């Protein structure tokens, strides 16, 4: 019984996979305070702020207060 050599060509495969990378980037938002990339609904790793409050102590923030 004959067997197909390949299901789809490489361009068709790459067109399908192109969307997976785009969705991974869409899960990153910009911090409104310092414009650093952060995950949505998480405190910012750069300034520790989320929803107008500081939830996480960051070294740079401590040095600025002293
Ligand atoms: Zn920030």
CSV table of N, CA, C and O and ligand atoms in Angstrom, one decimal:
chain,number,residue,atom,x,y,z
A,1,UNK,N,0.9,-1.2,0.0
A,1,UNK,CA,0.0,0.0,0.0
A,1,UNK,C,0.9,1.2,0.0
A,1,UNK,O,1.8,1.3,0.8
A,2,UNK,N,0.6,2.2,-0.9
A,2,UNK,CA,1.5,3.4,-0.9
A,2,UNK,C,1.3,4.3,0.3
A,2,UNK,O,0.2,4.4,0.9
A,3,UNK,N,2.4,4.9,0.7
A,3,UNK,CA,2.4,5.8,1.9
A,3,UNK,C,2.8,7.2,1.4
A,3,UNK,O,3.8,7.3,0.7
A,4,UNK,N,2.1,8.2,1.9
A,4,UNK,CA,2.5,9.6,1.5
A,4,UNK,C,3.9,10.0,2.1
A,4,UNK,O,4.2,9.6,3.3
A,5,UNK,N,4.7,10.6,1.3
A,5,UNK,CA,6.0,10.9,1.8
A,5,UNK,C,6.0,12.0,2.9
A,5,UNK,O,6.7,11.9,3.8
A,6,UNK,N,5.2,13.0,2.7
A,6,UNK,CA,5.1,14.0,3.7
A,6,UNK,C,3.7,14.6,3.7
A,6,UNK,O,3.0,14.6,2.7
A,7,UNK,N,3.2,15.0,4.9
A,7,UNK,CA,1.8,15.5,5.0
A,7,UNK,C,1.7,16.9,4.4
A,7,UNK,O,0.8,17.2,3.7
A,8,UNK,N,2.6,17.8,4.8
A,8,UNK,CA,2.6,19.1,4.3
A,8,UNK,C,4.0,19.6,4.0
A,8,UNK,O,5.0,19.1,4.5
A,9,UNK,N,4.1,20.6,3.1
A,9,UNK,CA,5.4,21.1,2.8
A,9,UNK,C,5.9,22.0,3.9
A,9,UNK,O,5.2,22.4,4.8
A,10,UNK,N,7.2,22.4,3.8
A,10,UNK,CA,7.8,23.1,4.9
A,10,UNK,C,7.2,24.5,5.1
A,10,UNK,O,7.1,25.0,6.3
A,11,UNK,N,6.8,25.2,4.0
A,11,UNK,CA,6.2,26.5,4.2
A,11,UNK,C,4.9,26.4,4.9
A,11,UNK,O,4.5,27.3,5.7
A,12,UNK,N,4.1,25.4,4.6
A,12,UNK,CA,2.8,25.3,5.3
A,12,UNK,C,3.0,24.9,6.7
A,12,UNK,O,2.3,25.5,7.6
A,13,UNK,N,4.0,24.1,7.1
A,13,UNK,CA,4.3,23.8,8.5
A,13,UNK,C,4.7,25.1,9.2
A,13,UNK,O,4.3,25.4,10.3
A,14,UNK,N,5.6,25.9,8.6
A,14,UNK,CA,6.1,27.1,9.2
A,14,UNK,C,5.0,28.2,9.4
A,14,UNK,O,5.0,28.9,10.4
A,15,UNK,N,4.1,28.2,8.4
A,15,UNK,CA,2.9,29.2,8.6
A,15,UNK,C,2.1,28.8,9.8
A,15,UNK,O,1.6,29.6,10.5
A,16,UNK,N,1.9,27.5,10.0
A,16,UNK,CA,1.2,27.1,11.2
A,16,UNK,C,1.9,27.4,12.5
A,16,UNK,O,1.3,27.9,13.5
A,17,UNK,N,3.2,27.2,12.5
A,17,UNK,CA,4.0,27.4,13.8
A,17,UNK,C,4.2,28.9,14.0
A,17,UNK,O,4.6,29.3,15.1
A,18,UNK,N,4.1,29.8,13.0
A,18,UNK,CA,4.4,31.2,13.2
A,18,UNK,C,3.5,31.8,14.3
A,18,UNK,O,3.9,32.7,15.0
A,19,UNK,N,2.3,31.3,14.5
A,19,UNK,CA,1.3,31.9,15.4
A,19,UNK,C,1.7,31.5,16.9
A,19,UNK,O,1.3,32.3,17.8
A,20,UNK,N,2.3,30.4,17.1
A,20,UNK,CA,2.7,30.0,18.5
A,20,UNK,C,3.6,31.0,19.1
A,20,UNK,O,3.5,31.3,20.3
A,21,UNK,N,4.6,31.5,18.4
A,21,UNK,CA,5.5,32.5,18.9
A,21,UNK,C,4.8,33.8,19.2
A,21,UNK,O,5.2,34.5,20.2
A,22,UNK,N,3.9,34.2,18.4
A,22,UNK,CA,3.2,35.5,18.5
A,22,UNK,C,2.4,35.4,19.8
A,22,UNK,O,2.4,36.4,20.6
A,23,UNK,N,1.8,34.3,20.1
A,23,UNK,CA,1.0,34.2,21.3
A,23,UNK,C,1.9,34.2,22.6
A,23,UNK,O,1.4,34.7,23.6
A,24,UNK,N,3.1,33.7,22.5
A,24,UNK,CA,4.0,33.7,23.7
A,24,UNK,C,4.4,35.2,24.0
A,24,UNK,O,4.5,35.6,25.1
A,25,UNK,N,4.6,36.0,23.0
A,25,UNK,CA,5.0,37.4,23.2
A,25,UNK,C,3.8,38.2,23.7
A,25,UNK,O,4.0,39.1,24.5
A,26,UNK,N,2.6,37.8,23.3
A,26,UNK,CA,1.4,38.6,23.8
A,26,UNK,C,1.2,38.4,25.3
A,26,UNK,O,0.4,39.2,25.9
A,27,UNK,N,1.8,37.5,26.0
A,27,UNK,CA,1.6,37.3,27.4
A,27,UNK,C,2.5,38.2,28.2
A,27,UNK,O,2.7,38.0,29.4
A,28,UNK,N,3.2,39.2,27.6
A,28,UNK,CA,4.0,40.1,28.3
A,28,UNK,C,3.5,41.5,28.1
A,28,UNK,O,3.2,41.9,27.0
A,29,UNK,N,3.3,42.3,29.2
A,29,UNK,CA,2.8,43.6,29.1
A,29,UNK,C,3.8,44.6,29.6
A,29,UNK,O,4.8,44.2,30.3
A,30,UNK,N,3.6,45.9,29.3
A,30,UNK,CA,4.6,46.9,29.7
A,30,UNK,C,4.2,47.5,31.1
A,30,UNK,O,3.0,47.8,31.3
A,31,UNK,N,5.1,47.7,32.0
A,31,UNK,CA,4.8,48.3,33.3
A,31,UNK,C,4.4,49.7,33.1
A,31,UNK,O,5.2,50.5,32.4
A,32,UNK,N,3.3,50.2,33.7
A,32,UNK,CA,2.9,51.6,33.5
A,32,UNK,C,3.9,52.6,34.2
A,32,UNK,O,3.9,53.8,33.8
A,33,UNK,N,4.6,52.1,35.2
A,33,UNK,CA,5.5,53.1,35.9
A,33,UNK,C,6.9,53.2,35.3
A,33,UNK,O,7.3,54.3,35.1
A,34,UNK,N,7.5,52.0,35.0
A,34,UNK,CA,8.9,52.1,34.5
A,34,UNK,C,9.0,51.5,33.1
A,34,UNK,O,10.1,51.5,32.6
A,35,UNK,N,7.9,51.1,32.5
A,35,UNK,CA,7.9,50.6,31.1
A,35,UNK,C,8.8,49.4,30.9
A,35,UNK,O,9.1,49.1,29.8
A,36,UNK,N,9.0,48.6,32.0
A,36,UNK,CA,9.8,47.4,31.8
A,36,UNK,C,8.8,46.3,31.5
A,36,UNK,O,7.6,46.3,31.9
A,37,UNK,N,9.3,45.2,30.7
A,37,UNK,CA,8.3,44.1,30.4
A,37,UNK,C,8.1,43.3,31.6
A,37,UNK,O,8.9,43.0,32.4
A,38,UNK,N,6.8,43.0,31.8
A,38,UNK,CA,6.4,42.1,33.0
A,38,UNK,C,5.2,41.3,32.6
A,38,UNK,O,4.6,41.5,31.6
A,39,UNK,N,4.9,40.3,33.4
A,39,UNK,CA,3.8,39.4,33.1
A,39,UNK,C,2.5,40.1,33.6
A,39,UNK,O,2.6,40.8,34.6
A,40,UNK,N,1.4,39.8,32.9
A,40,UNK,CA,0.2,40.4,33.4
A,40,UNK,C,-0.3,39.9,34.7
A,40,UNK,O,-0.1,38.7,35.0
A,41,UNK,N,-0.9,40.7,35.6
A,41,UNK,CA,-1.4,40.4,36.9
A,41,UNK,C,-0.2,40.0,37.8
A,41,UNK,O,-0.5,39.2,38.7
A,42,UNK,N,1.0,40.5,37.6
A,42,UNK,CA,2.1,40.2,38.5
A,42,UNK,C,2.8,41.5,38.8
A,42,UNK,O,2.8,42.4,38.0
A,43,UNK,N,3.5,41.6,39.9
A,43,UNK,CA,4.3,42.7,40.3
A,43,UNK,C,5.4,42.9,39.3
A,43,UNK,O,6.0,41.9,38.9
A,44,UNK,N,5.8,44.1,39.1
A,44,UNK,CA,6.9,44.4,38.1
A,44,UNK,C,8.2,43.9,38.7
A,44,UNK,O,8.5,44.2,39.8
A,45,UNK,N,9.0,43.1,37.9
A,45,UNK,CA,10.3,42.7,38.5
A,45,UNK,C,11.3,43.8,38.6
A,45,UNK,O,12.3,43.7,39.4
A,46,UNK,N,11.1,44.9,37.9
A,46,UNK,CA,12.1,46.0,37.9
A,46,UNK,C,11.8,47.0,39.1
A,46,UNK,O,12.7,47.4,39.8
A,47,UNK,N,10.6,47.4,39.3
A,47,UNK,CA,10.2,48.4,40.3
A,47,UNK,C,9.3,47.8,41.4
A,47,UNK,O,9.1,48.4,42.4
A,48,UNK,N,8.8,46.6,41.2
A,48,UNK,CA,8.0,45.9,42.3
A,48,UNK,C,6.6,46.5,42.4
A,48,UNK,O,5.9,46.2,43.4
A,49,UNK,N,6.1,47.3,41.5
A,49,UNK,CA,4.8,47.9,41.6
A,49,UNK,C,3.8,47.1,40.9
A,49,UNK,O,4.0,46.6,39.8
A,50,UNK,N,2.6,47.0,41.5
A,50,UNK,CA,1.4,46.4,40.8
A,50,UNK,C,0.2,47.2,41.3
A,50,UNK,O,-0.1,47.3,42.5
A,51,UNK,N,-0.6,47.6,40.4
A,51,UNK,CA,-1.9,48.3,40.6
A,51,UNK,C,-1.7,49.6,41.5
A,51,UNK,O,-2.5,49.8,42.4
A,52,UNK,N,-0.6,50.3,41.3
A,52,UNK,CA,-0.3,51.5,42.1
A,52,UNK,C,0.3,51.3,43.5
A,52,UNK,O,0.5,52.3,44.2
A,53,UNK,N,0.6,50.1,43.9
A,53,UNK,CA,1.2,49.8,45.2
A,53,UNK,C,2.4,49.0,45.0
A,53,UNK,O,2.5,48.2,44.0
A,54,UNK,N,3.4,49.2,45.9
A,54,UNK,CA,4.6,48.4,45.8
A,54,UNK,C,4.5,47.1,46.6
A,54,UNK,O,4.2,47.2,47.8
A,55,UNK,N,4.5,46.0,46.0
A,55,UNK,CA,4.3,44.7,46.6
A,55,UNK,C,5.6,44.0,46.8
A,55,UNK,O,5.7,43.0,47.6
A,56,UNK,N,6.7,44.4,46.1
A,56,UNK,CA,7.9,43.6,46.1
A,56,UNK,C,9.1,44.6,46.3
A,56,UNK,O,9.1,45.6,45.6
A,57,UNK,N,9.9,44.3,47.3
A,57,UNK,CA,11.1,45.2,47.5
A,57,UNK,C,12.1,44.9,46.5
A,57,UNK,O,12.5,43.8,46.3
A,58,UNK,N,12.5,45.9,45.8
A,58,UNK,CA,13.6,45.8,44.8
A,58,UNK,C,14.8,46.6,45.2
A,58,UNK,O,14.6,47.7,45.9
A,59,UNK,N,16.0,46.1,44.9
A,59,UNK,CA,17.2,46.8,45.4
A,59,UNK,C,17.3,48.2,44.9
A,59,UNK,O,17.7,49.1,45.7
A,60,UNK,N,16.9,48.5,43.7
A,60,UNK,CA,16.9,49.9,43.2
A,60,UNK,C,16.0,50.8,44.0
A,60,UNK,O,16.4,52.0,44.2
A,61,UNK,N,14.8,50.3,44.4
A,61,UNK,CA,13.9,51.2,45.1
A,61,UNK,C,14.5,51.5,46.5
A,61,UNK,O,14.3,52.6,47.0
A,62,UNK,N,15.1,50.5,47.2
A,62,UNK,CA,15.7,50.7,48.5
A,62,UNK,C,16.8,51.8,48.5
A,62,UNK,O,16.8,52.6,49.3
A,63,UNK,N,17.6,51.7,47.4
A,63,UNK,CA,18.7,52.7,47.3
A,63,UNK,C,18.2,54.1,47.1
A,63,UNK,O,18.7,55.1,47.5
A,64,UNK,N,17.1,54.2,46.4
A,64,UNK,CA,16.5,55.5,46.1
A,64,UNK,C,15.9,56.1,47.3
A,64,UNK,O,15.9,57.4,47.5
A,65,UNK,N,15.4,55.3,48.3
A,65,UNK,CA,14.8,55.9,49.5
A,65,UNK,C,15.9,56.4,50.5
A,65,UNK,O,15.6,57.3,51.3
A,66,UNK,N,17.0,55.8,50.5
A,66,UNK,CA,18.1,56.1,51.5
A,66,UNK,C,18.7,57.5,51.1
A,66,UNK,O,18.7,57.9,50.0
B,1,LIG,ZN1,7.9,48.7,36.8
